[in-house]
Amino acid sequence: MNRTDARAPLSVATEDLTLTVEGVDLDVRSTGDRLFVEAATVRDAVRVARNLPGDNDAHGAAALLTATDLTAEVRVRGRTIAVVGADARPGFLSRELGVEPAEVRLAGVLGAGVSGISAAAEAPRRLFS
């Protein structure tokens, strides 16, 4: 039996879960073996990551997720900015940023940032329309 045929030893089912870390609210959804953790901004996602147990060391969370065959996607404005756990594939950027075993997705970070800037620019227009 290969990895894709095996069932995960742990499955998470949720439709409405909110975690709060250091005052940052994170919405959590799941598909059983994949968790989607949504932060409002890239800044909030970084703040949460810096305050996880282990003095900024993602190895504890990544090891737990991998051991239970789970994957967590950290998302901002619907864009995946990082992947941790069983399906994470860290590369050059993750090593350079010192966040391996997490996989950083540069396109997601840039897309979330641009979306945030666009939303901030649009807010005053809505006030005066």
mmCIF file with all atom_site columns, N, CA and C in Angstrom, residues 3 23 28 58 62 80 102 110 129:
data_model
loop_
_atom_site.group_PDB
_atom_site.id
_atom_site.type_symbol
_atom_site.label_atom_id
_atom_site.label_alt_id
_atom_site.label_comp_id
_atom_site.label_asym_id
_atom_site.label_entity_id
_atom_site.label_seq_id
_atom_site.pdbx_PDB_ins_code
_atom_site.Cartn_x
_atom_site.Cartn_y
_atom_site.Cartn_z
_atom_site.occupancy
_atom_site.B_iso_or_equiv
_atom_site.pdbx_formal_charge
_atom_site.auth_seq_id
_atom_site.auth_comp_id
_atom_site.auth_asym_id
_atom_site.auth_atom_id
_atom_site.pdbx_PDB_model_num
ATOM 1  N N  . ARG A 1 3   ? 1.480   5.581  0.061  1.00 0.00 ? 3   ARG A N  1
ATOM 2  C CA . ARG A 1 3   ? 1.020   6.665  0.933  1.00 0.00 ? 3   ARG A CA 1
ATOM 3  C C  . ARG A 1 3   ? -0.342  7.212  0.517  1.00 0.00 ? 3   ARG A C  1
ATOM 4  N N  . GLY A 1 23  ? -3.548  37.163 20.554 1.00 0.00 ? 23  GLY A N  1
ATOM 5  C CA . GLY A 1 23  ? -4.541  38.156 20.175 1.00 0.00 ? 23  GLY A CA 1
ATOM 6  C C  . GLY A 1 23  ? -4.945  38.136 18.714 1.00 0.00 ? 23  GLY A C  1
ATOM 7  N N  . VAL A 1 28  ? -10.292 28.319 11.178 1.00 0.00 ? 28  VAL A N  1
ATOM 8  C CA . VAL A 1 28  ? -9.769  27.005 10.789 1.00 0.00 ? 28  VAL A CA 1
ATOM 9  C C  . VAL A 1 28  ? -10.880 26.189 10.154 1.00 0.00 ? 28  VAL A C  1
ATOM 10 N N  . ALA A 1 58  ? 9.612   25.721 13.954 1.00 0.00 ? 58  ALA A N  1
ATOM 11 C CA . ALA A 1 58  ? 8.423   25.070 13.391 1.00 0.00 ? 58  ALA A CA 1
ATOM 12 C C  . ALA A 1 58  ? 8.515   23.548 13.438 1.00 0.00 ? 58  ALA A C  1
ATOM 13 N N  . ALA A 1 62  ? 5.419   20.838 12.799 1.00 0.00 ? 62  ALA A N  1
ATOM 14 C CA . ALA A 1 62  ? 5.605   20.089 11.553 1.00 0.00 ? 62  ALA A CA 1
ATOM 15 C C  . ALA A 1 62  ? 5.742   18.599 11.833 1.00 0.00 ? 62  ALA A C  1
ATOM 16 N N  . THR A 1 80  ? -2.644  30.720 -0.291 1.00 0.00 ? 80  THR A N  1
ATOM 17 C CA . THR A 1 80  ? -1.766  29.931 0.568  1.00 0.00 ? 80  THR A CA 1
ATOM 18 C C  . THR A 1 80  ? -0.381  30.568 0.593  1.00 0.00 ? 80  THR A C  1
ATOM 19 N N  . ALA A 1 102 ? 8.803   24.139 6.957  1.00 0.00 ? 102 ALA A N  1
ATOM 20 C CA . ALA A 1 102 ? 7.643   24.752 6.321  1.00 0.00 ? 102 ALA A CA 1
ATOM 21 C C  . ALA A 1 102 ? 7.979   25.111 4.880  1.00 0.00 ? 102 ALA A C  1
ATOM 22 N N  . LEU A 1 110 ? 3.000   37.284 -2.077 1.00 0.00 ? 110 LEU A N  1
ATOM 23 C CA . LEU A 1 110 ? 2.877   38.483 -2.912 1.00 0.00 ? 110 LEU A CA 1
ATOM 24 C C  . LEU A 1 110 ? 1.419   38.776 -3.257 1.00 0.00 ? 110 LEU A C  1
ATOM 25 N N  . SER A 1 129 ? -18.361 57.295 -1.331 1.00 0.00 ? 129 SER A N  1
ATOM 26 C CA . SER A 1 129 ? -19.229 56.980 -2.472 1.00 0.00 ? 129 SER A CA 1
ATOM 27 C C  . SER A 1 129 ? -20.674 57.037 -2.082 1.00 0.00 ? 129 SER A C  1
#
